[in-house]
Coordinates of C-alpha atoms in Angstrom, one line a residue:
Chain O
M1 CA -67.6 54.0 -168.6
R2 CA -68.5 53.9 -172.8
E3 CA -69.1 57.4 -172.9
F4 CA -65.2 58.3 -171.1
T5 CA -63.5 55.6 -173.6
T6 CA -62.5 56.6 -176.8
V7 CA -64.1 52.8 -178.4
G8 CA -66.8 53.0 -177.2
I9 CA -67.1 50.2 -174.4
G10 CA -67.3 49.8 -171.2
G11 CA -70.0 49.2 -167.7
A12 CA -70.7 52.0 -165.0
A13 CA -68.5 52.8 -162.2
E14 CA -69.4 52.5 -158.9
R15 CA -68.2 56.4 -158.4
L16 CA -67.0 58.5 -160.7
V17 CA -65.6 62.1 -160.5
F18 CA -64.7 65.6 -160.9
P19 CA -61.4 66.8 -158.9
R20 CA -61.2 70.9 -160.7
S21 CA -57.3 71.3 -158.8
V22 CA -54.5 69.2 -157.3
R23 CA -56.6 70.2 -154.0
E24 CA -59.5 68.4 -154.9
I25 CA -57.1 64.9 -156.0
Q26 CA -55.7 64.7 -152.7
E27 CA -58.6 64.8 -150.4
I28 CA -60.3 62.1 -152.7
L29 CA -57.6 60.2 -153.0
A30 CA -57.4 60.4 -149.1
S31 CA -61.1 59.8 -148.3
E32 CA -61.0 56.8 -150.3
R33 CA -57.8 55.1 -148.6
A34 CA -60.6 56.1 -145.7
A35 CA -62.9 54.7 -147.2
N36 CA -60.9 51.0 -148.1
R37 CA -62.5 51.8 -151.9
E38 CA -59.9 51.2 -155.9
V39 CA -59.5 54.0 -157.0
R40 CA -58.4 55.0 -160.5
A41 CA -57.1 57.1 -162.7
L42 CA -59.1 58.2 -166.3
G43 CA -57.4 60.2 -168.5
G44 CA -58.7 60.8 -172.5
G45 CA -59.9 57.4 -172.8
S46 CA -58.6 56.8 -174.9
N47 CA -56.4 53.4 -174.3
L48 CA -59.0 52.0 -172.2
L49 CA -60.7 48.9 -172.4
V50 CA -63.4 48.6 -169.5
S51 CA -65.3 45.2 -168.6
D52 CA -68.5 45.2 -169.4
G53 CA -69.5 44.3 -165.8
G54 CA -68.5 47.9 -165.7
V55 CA -65.6 48.8 -162.5
R56 CA -66.0 48.7 -159.1
G57 CA -64.7 51.7 -156.9
T58 CA -64.3 55.1 -157.7
V59 CA -62.9 56.9 -161.4
V60 CA -61.1 60.0 -160.8
C61 CA -61.8 61.6 -164.6
L62 CA -59.1 64.4 -165.2
K63 CA -60.0 65.1 -168.8
K64 CA -63.0 67.2 -167.5
N65 CA -62.1 70.1 -165.4
M66 CA -58.1 69.6 -165.2
G67 CA -57.2 71.4 -168.4
K68 CA -54.7 74.5 -166.7
V69 CA -51.6 75.1 -169.0
L70 CA -49.3 77.4 -167.9
F71 CA -46.7 79.0 -169.7
A72 CA -42.9 80.0 -167.9
S73 CA -40.4 82.5 -169.7
G74 CA -37.3 79.9 -170.8
G75 CA -39.8 77.4 -173.1
T76 CA -41.4 75.8 -170.1
A77 CA -44.8 74.6 -169.5
V78 CA -46.6 73.5 -166.7
A79 CA -50.0 71.1 -167.9
D80 CA -52.4 69.9 -166.1
A81 CA -52.7 65.9 -166.2
G82 CA -56.7 66.5 -167.6
V83 CA -54.8 68.2 -170.8
M84 CA -55.5 66.9 -174.2
L85 CA -51.9 66.9 -176.1
P86 CA -54.1 67.7 -179.1
R87 CA -54.4 71.1 -177.1
F88 CA -50.7 71.3 -175.3
A89 CA -49.4 70.5 -178.8
V90 CA -51.0 73.5 -180.4
L91 CA -51.1 75.9 -177.3
C92 CA -47.2 75.3 -177.3
A93 CA -47.0 76.0 -181.2
L94 CA -49.4 79.0 -180.7
S95 CA -46.5 79.9 -177.9
A96 CA -43.7 79.3 -180.5
L97 CA -42.4 76.2 -178.4
S98 CA -41.0 73.4 -180.2
G99 CA -40.7 69.3 -179.2
A100 CA -44.4 68.5 -178.9
E101 CA -45.6 68.7 -182.6
E102 CA -45.3 65.3 -182.6
L103 CA -47.8 64.5 -179.7
G104 CA -50.3 66.7 -181.2
G105 CA -52.1 63.4 -182.9
I106 CA -52.4 61.4 -179.8
P107 CA -56.0 61.2 -178.6
G108 CA -54.8 61.0 -174.7
T109 CA -54.5 63.7 -171.9
V110 CA -50.9 64.6 -170.5
G111 CA -51.7 62.3 -167.5
G112 CA -52.5 59.6 -169.7
A113 CA -49.1 59.6 -171.5
L114 CA -47.3 60.0 -169.0
T115 CA -48.8 56.5 -167.1
M116 CA -47.3 55.1 -170.0
N117 CA -44.7 57.5 -171.7
A118 CA -46.6 57.8 -175.4
G119 CA -44.8 59.7 -178.0
A120 CA -45.6 59.0 -182.0
Y121 CA -43.3 59.6 -184.3
G122 CA -40.1 59.3 -182.0
R123 CA -40.9 60.9 -179.5
A124 CA -41.7 60.3 -175.8
I125 CA -43.9 62.4 -173.5
G126 CA -40.8 61.0 -171.6
D127 CA -38.5 62.9 -174.1
I128 CA -39.7 66.7 -172.8
V129 CA -41.2 66.1 -169.7
E130 CA -39.1 68.0 -166.4
W131 CA -41.1 67.0 -163.6
V132 CA -44.0 65.2 -162.7
E133 CA -46.6 65.6 -159.5
I134 CA -48.0 62.7 -158.0
V135 CA -50.3 62.6 -155.4
D136 CA -50.0 59.1 -153.9
P137 CA -53.2 57.0 -152.2
E138 CA -53.0 58.8 -148.9
G139 CA -53.2 62.3 -150.1
T140 CA -49.9 63.4 -150.1
L141 CA -47.9 65.3 -153.0
H142 CA -44.7 64.6 -154.5
R143 CA -42.9 66.6 -157.0
V144 CA -40.8 63.4 -158.5
A145 CA -38.1 65.1 -161.2
A146 CA -37.4 63.1 -164.4
R147 CA -34.2 62.0 -163.9
D148 CA -35.8 60.1 -161.1
I149 CA -38.4 58.6 -163.4
R150 CA -37.6 55.1 -165.3
F151 CA -38.9 56.1 -169.4
S152 CA -38.6 53.2 -171.8
Y153 CA -40.9 52.1 -174.4
R154 CA -44.1 52.6 -173.5
T155 CA -43.9 51.8 -170.1
A156 CA -42.9 54.6 -167.1
E157 CA -41.8 53.6 -163.9
Y158 CA -42.0 55.9 -161.2
P159 CA -40.3 55.9 -157.8
V160 CA -44.3 57.0 -156.2
G161 CA -47.5 55.5 -156.8
G162 CA -51.0 57.3 -157.5
I163 CA -52.7 59.7 -159.5
I164 CA -50.5 61.8 -161.8
A165 CA -52.2 65.5 -161.2
R166 CA -49.9 67.7 -163.4
A167 CA -46.3 68.2 -165.3
G168 CA -43.7 70.7 -166.0
F169 CA -42.2 70.8 -170.0
R170 CA -39.3 71.8 -170.9
L171 CA -39.3 73.5 -174.8
R172 CA -37.6 74.6 -177.3
P173 CA -38.3 78.0 -178.9
G174 CA -38.6 77.4 -182.4
H175 CA -41.5 79.5 -184.8
S176 CA -45.1 79.3 -184.6
D177 CA -45.2 78.0 -188.1
D178 CA -43.0 75.5 -188.5
A179 CA -44.2 73.6 -185.4
F180 CA -47.9 73.5 -187.6
S181 CA -46.6 72.8 -190.2
R182 CA -44.8 70.1 -189.0
M183 CA -48.4 69.3 -186.8
K184 CA -49.9 69.1 -190.4
T185 CA -47.6 67.4 -192.4
L186 CA -47.8 64.5 -188.9
N187 CA -51.2 64.2 -188.6
E188 CA -51.1 63.9 -192.8
R189 CA -49.1 60.9 -192.8
R190 CA -51.5 59.5 -189.7
R191 CA -54.7 60.1 -191.4
A192 CA -53.2 58.2 -194.5
S193 CA -51.7 55.2 -192.3
Q194 CA -55.1 55.2 -188.9
P195 CA -58.8 55.1 -189.2
W196 CA -59.7 57.9 -188.4
G197 CA -62.9 58.5 -187.2
E198 CA -63.6 55.6 -186.0
R199 CA -64.4 54.3 -181.8
T200 CA -60.8 52.3 -181.6
F201 CA -58.7 52.9 -178.5
G202 CA -55.6 53.2 -180.6
S203 CA -53.4 49.9 -180.3
T204 CA -54.0 46.8 -179.6
F205 CA -50.7 45.7 -179.0
R206 CA -46.9 47.0 -178.0
N207 CA -44.1 46.6 -181.3
P208 CA -42.4 43.3 -180.1
P209 CA -39.0 45.2 -179.2
G210 CA -36.3 44.6 -182.3
L211 CA -38.9 42.5 -184.0
E212 CA -41.7 43.1 -186.7
R213 CA -44.0 45.9 -185.5
A214 CA -46.7 44.6 -184.1
A215 CA -49.4 46.0 -187.2
V216 CA -46.8 43.6 -189.9
L217 CA -47.3 40.6 -187.8
L218 CA -51.1 40.6 -187.6
E219 CA -51.3 41.7 -191.8
R220 CA -49.7 38.8 -191.7
V221 CA -51.7 36.5 -190.4
G222 CA -54.5 37.7 -192.2
M223 CA -56.0 40.6 -189.4
K224 CA -56.3 43.0 -191.3
G225 CA -60.4 43.0 -191.4
A226 CA -60.8 40.5 -188.7
R227 CA -64.5 40.6 -186.7
E228 CA -65.8 39.5 -183.3
G229 CA -69.4 40.1 -183.2
D230 CA -69.3 44.0 -183.4
A231 CA -65.0 44.4 -183.0
M232 CA -62.7 44.3 -185.9
F233 CA -59.2 44.8 -186.6
S234 CA -58.8 48.3 -189.2
E235 CA -58.0 47.5 -192.6
K236 CA -56.3 50.0 -193.1
H237 CA -53.9 49.6 -189.6
A238 CA -54.1 46.0 -189.0
N239 CA -53.3 47.0 -185.0
F240 CA -56.1 49.8 -184.4
M241 CA -59.2 47.2 -183.3
I242 CA -62.3 49.1 -184.6
N243 CA -65.9 49.2 -182.5
R244 CA -68.1 49.6 -185.1
G245 CA -71.0 49.8 -183.8
R246 CA -72.7 47.2 -180.5
A247 CA -69.1 45.5 -180.0
G248 CA -69.3 44.6 -176.0
A249 CA -65.6 44.0 -173.7
S250 CA -65.8 40.1 -174.9
D251 CA -66.2 40.7 -178.0
I252 CA -62.8 42.6 -177.7
L253 CA -61.1 40.5 -176.1
R254 CA -62.6 37.5 -178.6
L255 CA -60.9 38.8 -181.5
I256 CA -57.2 40.0 -179.3
A257 CA -56.4 36.6 -178.3
R258 CA -57.1 35.2 -181.9
G259 CA -54.6 37.9 -182.8
R260 CA -52.2 37.4 -180.5
E261 CA -53.0 33.3 -181.0
A262 CA -52.2 33.2 -184.5
V263 CA -49.1 35.6 -184.6
R264 CA -48.1 33.4 -182.0
K265 CA -48.5 30.3 -184.8
L266 CA -47.1 32.2 -187.0
A267 CA -43.7 33.4 -185.5
D268 CA -43.9 32.8 -181.6
I269 CA -44.1 35.9 -180.7
T270 CA -46.3 36.5 -178.1
L271 CA -47.7 39.7 -178.6
A272 CA -48.3 42.3 -175.1
T273 CA -51.5 44.3 -175.2
E274 CA -50.6 47.7 -175.1
V275 CA -54.3 49.1 -174.2
K276 CA -54.9 48.9 -170.5
M277 CA -57.9 46.4 -169.3
W278 CA -60.7 47.5 -166.4
G279 CA -62.4 45.4 -164.6
S280 CA -60.8 41.4 -164.4
P281 CA -62.0 40.6 -168.2
M282 CA -59.7 38.1 -169.0
S283 CA -61.5 35.6 -166.9
E284 CA -64.7 34.7 -165.4
K285 CA -65.3 38.0 -163.7
G286 CA -66.1 38.4 -159.8
R287 CA -67.4 34.7 -159.5
F288 CA -66.9 34.9 -156.1
R289 CA -68.3 38.5 -156.0
G290 CA -69.9 39.0 -151.7
K291 CA -68.0 35.4 -151.0
T292 CA -65.4 36.3 -147.7
V293 CA -62.5 35.0 -148.7
G294 CA -60.1 33.7 -146.3
V295 CA -56.6 35.6 -146.9
F296 CA -53.6 32.9 -145.7
L297 CA -51.1 34.7 -144.2
G298 CA -48.3 34.6 -142.0
G299 CA -48.0 31.0 -141.1
E300 CA -44.5 28.9 -139.1
S301 CA -41.8 28.9 -142.1
S302 CA -39.1 31.2 -142.9
E303 CA -40.7 33.3 -145.2
R304 CA -43.0 34.4 -142.5
E305 CA -42.5 37.8 -143.3
V306 CA -42.6 37.6 -146.8
S307 CA -45.7 36.6 -146.8
L308 CA -47.3 39.2 -143.5
R309 CA -46.3 41.4 -146.2
T310 CA -47.5 39.7 -150.1
G311 CA -50.7 38.4 -147.6
G312 CA -51.3 42.7 -147.0
A313 CA -50.8 43.4 -150.3
A314 CA -54.0 40.4 -151.5
A315 CA -56.0 41.7 -149.0
S316 CA -55.9 45.6 -149.5
A317 CA -56.5 44.2 -153.4
L318 CA -59.6 42.6 -152.6
R319 CA -61.2 45.1 -149.8
R320 CA -60.9 47.7 -152.4
K321 CA -62.5 45.5 -155.2
G322 CA -65.5 45.4 -151.9
Y323 CA -65.0 41.8 -150.4
P324 CA -65.3 40.8 -147.1
V325 CA -61.7 39.8 -146.2
V326 CA -60.4 38.1 -143.1
E327 CA -56.5 37.4 -143.0
I328 CA -56.4 34.3 -141.4
D329 CA -52.5 33.9 -139.8
I330 CA -52.1 30.0 -140.4
R331 CA -50.3 29.0 -136.9
G332 CA -51.4 28.4 -133.5
D333 CA -55.0 27.3 -133.3
W334 CA -55.6 28.8 -137.0
L335 CA -58.1 25.7 -137.9
S336 CA -60.4 27.1 -135.3
A337 CA -60.3 30.6 -136.4
I338 CA -61.1 29.1 -140.2
R339 CA -64.2 28.1 -138.8
K340 CA -64.5 30.5 -137.3
A341 CA -64.8 33.1 -139.9
E342 CA -67.1 30.6 -141.7
I343 CA -64.5 32.1 -145.5
D344 CA -65.8 30.8 -149.0
V345 CA -63.0 30.8 -150.6
A346 CA -58.9 31.2 -149.3
F347 CA -56.5 33.1 -150.7
I348 CA -53.2 31.5 -150.1
A349 CA -50.9 33.7 -149.4
L350 CA -47.9 31.1 -147.6
H351 CA -44.6 31.2 -148.7
G352 CA -42.4 28.3 -147.8
R353 CA -43.2 25.0 -146.1
L354 CA -46.4 24.0 -145.4
G355 CA -48.2 26.8 -147.3
E356 CA -46.6 25.9 -150.9
D357 CA -45.7 22.5 -150.7
G358 CA -48.7 20.9 -150.5
C359 CA -49.9 20.8 -147.0
I360 CA -52.1 23.2 -146.7
Q361 CA -53.4 22.5 -150.2
G362 CA -54.9 19.1 -148.9
A363 CA -55.7 20.2 -145.6
L364 CA -58.1 23.1 -147.6
E365 CA -59.4 20.4 -150.5
L366 CA -60.4 18.0 -146.8
A367 CA -62.6 20.8 -146.0
R368 CA -63.7 21.3 -149.2
V369 CA -62.5 25.0 -149.3
P370 CA -62.0 26.3 -153.1
Y371 CA -58.1 27.8 -153.0
T372 CA -55.3 29.5 -155.3
G373 CA -53.2 28.6 -157.1
S374 CA -52.3 25.2 -157.6
G375 CA -52.7 21.7 -156.4
V376 CA -51.3 19.8 -154.1
A377 CA -49.0 17.4 -156.9
A378 CA -47.8 20.7 -158.2
S379 CA -47.1 22.2 -155.4
A380 CA -45.6 19.7 -153.5
V381 CA -43.2 18.9 -156.5
S382 CA -41.9 22.6 -157.5
M383 CA -40.7 23.3 -153.2
S384 CA -38.6 20.8 -153.2
K385 CA -35.5 22.1 -155.8
V386 CA -34.6 18.3 -156.2
L387 CA -38.0 16.9 -157.8
A388 CA -39.1 20.1 -159.3
K389 CA -35.3 20.0 -161.1
R390 CA -35.7 16.1 -161.9
V391 CA -39.3 16.9 -163.9
V392 CA -38.1 20.1 -165.4
A393 CA -35.0 18.0 -166.8
A394 CA -37.3 15.2 -168.1
V395 CA -39.2 17.9 -170.5
G396 CA -36.1 18.3 -171.8
V397 CA -35.0 21.7 -169.8
P398 CA -31.0 21.4 -169.8
C399 CA -29.9 21.8 -166.1
A400 CA -26.6 22.1 -164.4
P401 CA -24.8 19.3 -163.1
D402 CA -25.6 18.5 -159.6
T403 CA -26.0 16.2 -156.5
V404 CA -28.2 15.9 -152.8
F405 CA -26.8 15.6 -149.8
E406 CA -29.2 13.7 -147.3
G407 CA -28.7 11.8 -144.2
E408 CA -25.1 10.8 -143.6
A409 CA -23.7 12.6 -147.1
L410 CA -24.9 15.4 -145.1
A411 CA -22.4 14.6 -141.6
A412 CA -19.5 15.1 -143.8
P413 CA -19.6 16.4 -147.5
A414 CA -17.3 16.1 -149.6
P415 CA -17.5 18.8 -152.5
P416 CA -18.7 17.2 -155.9
A417 CA -16.4 16.3 -158.8
F418 CA -18.0 18.8 -161.0
G419 CA -15.9 21.3 -158.9
F420 CA -16.2 25.0 -157.5
P421 CA -17.5 27.4 -157.6
L422 CA -21.2 25.6 -156.6
V423 CA -24.4 27.0 -155.4
V424 CA -25.1 25.4 -152.0
K425 CA -29.3 24.9 -151.7
P426 CA -31.6 24.0 -149.1
D427 CA -33.9 21.7 -150.6
R428 CA -37.4 23.1 -149.3
E429 CA -36.9 26.4 -148.7
G430 CA -38.1 30.0 -150.8
S431 CA -36.4 33.1 -150.9
T432 CA -33.2 32.4 -151.3
V433 CA -32.9 31.5 -147.5
G434 CA -29.4 29.4 -146.6
V435 CA -28.6 29.8 -150.2
S436 CA -25.0 30.2 -150.7
V437 CA -22.7 30.8 -153.9
V438 CA -19.2 28.9 -152.9
R439 CA -16.0 29.6 -155.3
D440 CA -13.8 27.3 -153.6
L441 CA -13.3 25.0 -150.4
G442 CA -13.2 27.3 -147.6
G443 CA -16.5 28.1 -148.4
W444 CA -17.4 24.7 -148.4
A445 CA -18.3 23.4 -144.7
G446 CA -20.0 26.9 -143.2
A447 CA -22.0 27.0 -146.7
M448 CA -23.3 23.7 -146.4
A449 CA -23.2 23.6 -142.7
E450 CA -25.6 26.5 -143.5
A451 CA -28.1 25.3 -146.2
G452 CA -28.1 22.2 -143.7
R453 CA -30.3 24.5 -140.7
Y454 CA -32.9 25.1 -143.1
D455 CA -33.7 20.8 -144.5
T456 CA -31.7 17.2 -144.3
R457 CA -31.7 17.8 -147.9
V458 CA -28.9 20.1 -149.7
L459 CA -28.8 20.3 -153.5
V460 CA -25.4 21.5 -154.3
E461 CA -25.4 23.1 -158.4
A462 CA -22.4 23.8 -160.6
Y463 CA -22.3 27.1 -161.0
V464 CA -23.7 28.1 -164.5
P465 CA -22.7 32.6 -165.0
G466 CA -25.5 33.3 -166.9
R467 CA -28.9 36.1 -167.0
E468 CA -31.2 35.3 -165.2
I469 CA -34.9 35.4 -166.8
T470 CA -38.7 35.1 -164.8
V471 CA -41.5 34.5 -166.2
G472 CA -44.5 34.7 -164.5
I473 CA -48.1 32.1 -164.8
V474 CA -51.8 34.1 -164.3
N475 CA -53.8 31.3 -165.1
G476 CA -51.9 29.5 -167.6
R477 CA -51.5 32.9 -169.4
V478 CA -48.0 33.1 -169.9
L479 CA -46.9 36.8 -169.2
P480 CA -43.9 38.5 -170.7
A481 CA -41.2 37.6 -169.2
I482 CA -38.3 40.3 -166.3
E483 CA -34.1 40.0 -166.5
I484 CA -33.5 40.6 -163.0
V485 CA -30.4 42.3 -162.7
P486 CA -29.1 42.3 -158.4
K487 CA -26.9 45.1 -157.2
S488 CA -25.5 42.5 -154.7
A489 CA -21.5 42.1 -154.8
S490 CA -22.4 38.4 -155.1
G491 CA -24.8 39.2 -158.0
L492 CA -26.8 37.2 -156.4
Y493 CA -30.4 37.5 -156.8
D494 CA -31.3 37.3 -152.1
Y495 CA -33.0 37.7 -149.5
H496 CA -32.2 41.4 -149.4
S497 CA -32.0 41.8 -153.0
K498 CA -35.8 41.0 -153.2
Y499 CA -36.8 42.2 -150.9
T500 CA -34.8 45.9 -150.2
V501 CA -36.2 48.8 -152.5
G502 CA -33.3 49.7 -154.9
Q503 CA -31.5 46.5 -154.8
T504 CA -32.4 45.0 -157.9
E505 CA -33.0 46.4 -160.9
Y506 CA -35.6 44.2 -163.1
V507 CA -35.5 45.7 -167.7
I508 CA -38.4 44.3 -169.2
P509 CA -39.0 44.6 -172.3
V510 CA -35.6 42.1 -172.1
P511 CA -33.1 43.2 -174.2
M512 CA -31.9 40.2 -176.1
D513 CA -31.1 38.3 -179.2
R514 CA -35.5 37.3 -180.2
D515 CA -33.8 33.5 -180.3
I516 CA -33.0 33.5 -177.1
L517 CA -35.8 34.5 -175.6
L518 CA -38.1 32.7 -177.4
R519 CA -36.6 29.6 -176.4
A520 CA -36.4 30.7 -172.6
R521 CA -39.7 31.8 -172.4
S522 CA -40.8 28.8 -174.4
S523 CA -38.7 26.8 -172.0
L524 CA -40.7 28.4 -168.9
G525 CA -44.0 28.9 -169.8
R526 CA -45.4 26.2 -171.9
R527 CA -42.6 23.1 -171.6
L528 CA -43.3 22.4 -167.7
P529 CA -46.7 20.7 -166.8
P530 CA -49.6 22.8 -167.1
S531 CA -50.3 25.4 -163.8
R532 CA -51.9 27.7 -162.5
C533 CA -49.4 30.6 -160.8
A534 CA -46.0 30.1 -161.4
A535 CA -42.6 32.7 -161.1
R536 CA -40.9 30.2 -163.1
Q537 CA -36.9 31.9 -163.5
G538 CA -33.7 30.2 -164.7
W539 CA -30.5 31.5 -166.2
I540 CA -29.5 32.2 -169.6
T541 CA -25.6 30.6 -169.7
G542 CA -23.1 31.8 -171.8
S543 CA -24.2 35.0 -173.1
T544 CA -23.7 38.5 -173.6
R545 CA -26.2 41.4 -174.4
Q546 CA -26.7 40.3 -177.3
G547 CA -26.7 36.7 -177.1
T548 CA -25.0 33.5 -178.9
S549 CA -26.1 30.3 -176.3
S550 CA -28.6 29.3 -174.2
S551 CA -28.8 26.9 -171.5
W552 CA -31.5 27.0 -168.6
R553 CA -31.1 25.8 -164.9
R554 CA -34.7 26.5 -163.6
T555 CA -33.8 28.0 -160.2
R556 CA -37.6 27.3 -158.5
S557 CA -41.3 27.1 -160.0
R558 CA -44.6 27.1 -158.0
E559 CA -46.4 25.9 -160.1
Chain E
M1 CA -46.4 39.5 -154.2
T2 CA -46.8 42.9 -153.2
E3 CA -47.5 45.9 -155.9
T4 CA -44.1 45.5 -156.6
S5 CA -43.0 42.6 -156.9
L6 CA -42.5 40.2 -159.8
L7 CA -45.7 39.3 -161.3
P8 CA -47.4 41.9 -161.1
K9 CA -45.0 44.2 -162.8
A10 CA -45.4 41.5 -165.8
A11 CA -49.1 42.2 -165.1
R12 CA -48.5 45.7 -165.6
F13 CA -46.4 45.5 -168.4
D14 CA -49.5 43.4 -169.7
G15 CA -52.3 45.8 -168.9
V16 CA -53.3 44.7 -166.0
S17 CA -54.0 46.5 -162.5
F18 CA -52.7 44.5 -159.2
E19 CA -56.1 44.3 -157.7
D20 CA -57.2 43.2 -160.8
L21 CA -54.5 40.7 -160.9
V22 CA -55.2 39.4 -157.3
E23 CA -58.7 39.3 -158.2
E24 CA -57.4 37.2 -161.5
I25 CA -56.1 35.0 -159.1
L26 CA -59.8 34.9 -157.2
D27 CA -61.8 34.0 -159.8
D28 CA -59.2 30.5 -160.6
A29 CA -59.7 29.4 -157.0
G30 CA -61.0 25.6 -157.1
L31 CA -60.8 22.3 -155.7
T32 CA -59.5 19.0 -157.7
K33 CA -56.3 20.8 -159.1

């Protein structure tokens, strides 16, 4: 793949195909889906780092043969996904159309730019696109209007997944000379501030929203000219990484880790990468390749349906990666099913009791079968809201006042002294099952009875109004925060809001005062005990969109 | 956890696809955690 990436790094692709039309893209995706093979779209390769070990599955290269641009009257243009942006900008200028000049210096394709809403000098491709045609994984073509795409800084969320094949643009009538003059000015600025003619994938990190630019932060921590092997942060622009000759993906990743850690120590900011990575380069890649993976799903908890979806998605993803996968429903005689399948490793996709509470983890420890996720103790503590809350409170995370009801106290419960409104939760359930927000005494008994249906222990907490933030952790790596904005009338992120498309807005990056967000990430991402994989959620309270003060109420964690 | 769940959303923002995220979780499988 090194010949297909601008940084000149990457092992071999299992399959590389070069479609010549939208129809051929449809045929390729349909056949690869039928063969259950993973498919990736490759544009200009300018924002891409491919693992030294290469990538499995099929890479669809659009740049070679998907390069048509058509202009129609009224300032509209239709461009294939493989059209390089500099060429697109020049053709627009030749047609006396304005609006694409700022994109003329980006060494990527139309499709790649639309995937991440690429842009420069205050203009992003999402500003001028009218519609996008996408081939979904089944091979069906969809035309999506721009108003249905959520564009934000270097991100684009589409209602349909798949490969971008073609797009329509709305441009302004202008003058060729003016457009070329603007492009020349911008290219001169670019050449003055960025490495030119070097092997690079462009910006390494995204600019953190509302804060200093990544290049400034990296320069402040002395990263200009820093090297790992032949990988080097440019001496001209600290956010550009250069391959000086024989750099591998591992060199690049070591240097990314160094830069990120230095900035974190300086400013308590975890920079998110702008470059995409193919081939699991962040971990000990593919160490279970060729082994049989048992995906544990279903089970007997109240979250069975959710688990079936999780397990199905994980199994499909692993199959697309080439793993032999056996799906095992953990109910009935599941022990016999495990023995019969002769699995080498267990991917736990169970939700709720017996799956997330340390039970299945303990069984696998006894059977000496390696498993994903957290261990027995962390799972057991995390599944109990009461226990988990005591742990996070012990490490200094502010929590809402609460009362625990169990045994006789649950038979005729009196409302706690902290009063209404309050939140009633069964102790050991997930997916918001059995959870109620109670505004006054009228709803108290019903809410307690509902929670009592699911557990013999019920946690009642003072209601804390605020904004809900989640911080994901994978193998100890803290991911960017996401704000959860449910559309339900109650404002509760309930089962329906979680699992019904369109019922919740997810905001990333989170528009929030920097100090508050840092405290949130610090609270949820670092101050809790070490864990493998977790979704930690909390409320930021007493805050407006600008934020004034914060405190955390841990609602759920699975570390 | 499906492709539209919170963890994959955050990982995608960090440049990691759903398939790579699932493999990364698998790579960390083990015992005595």
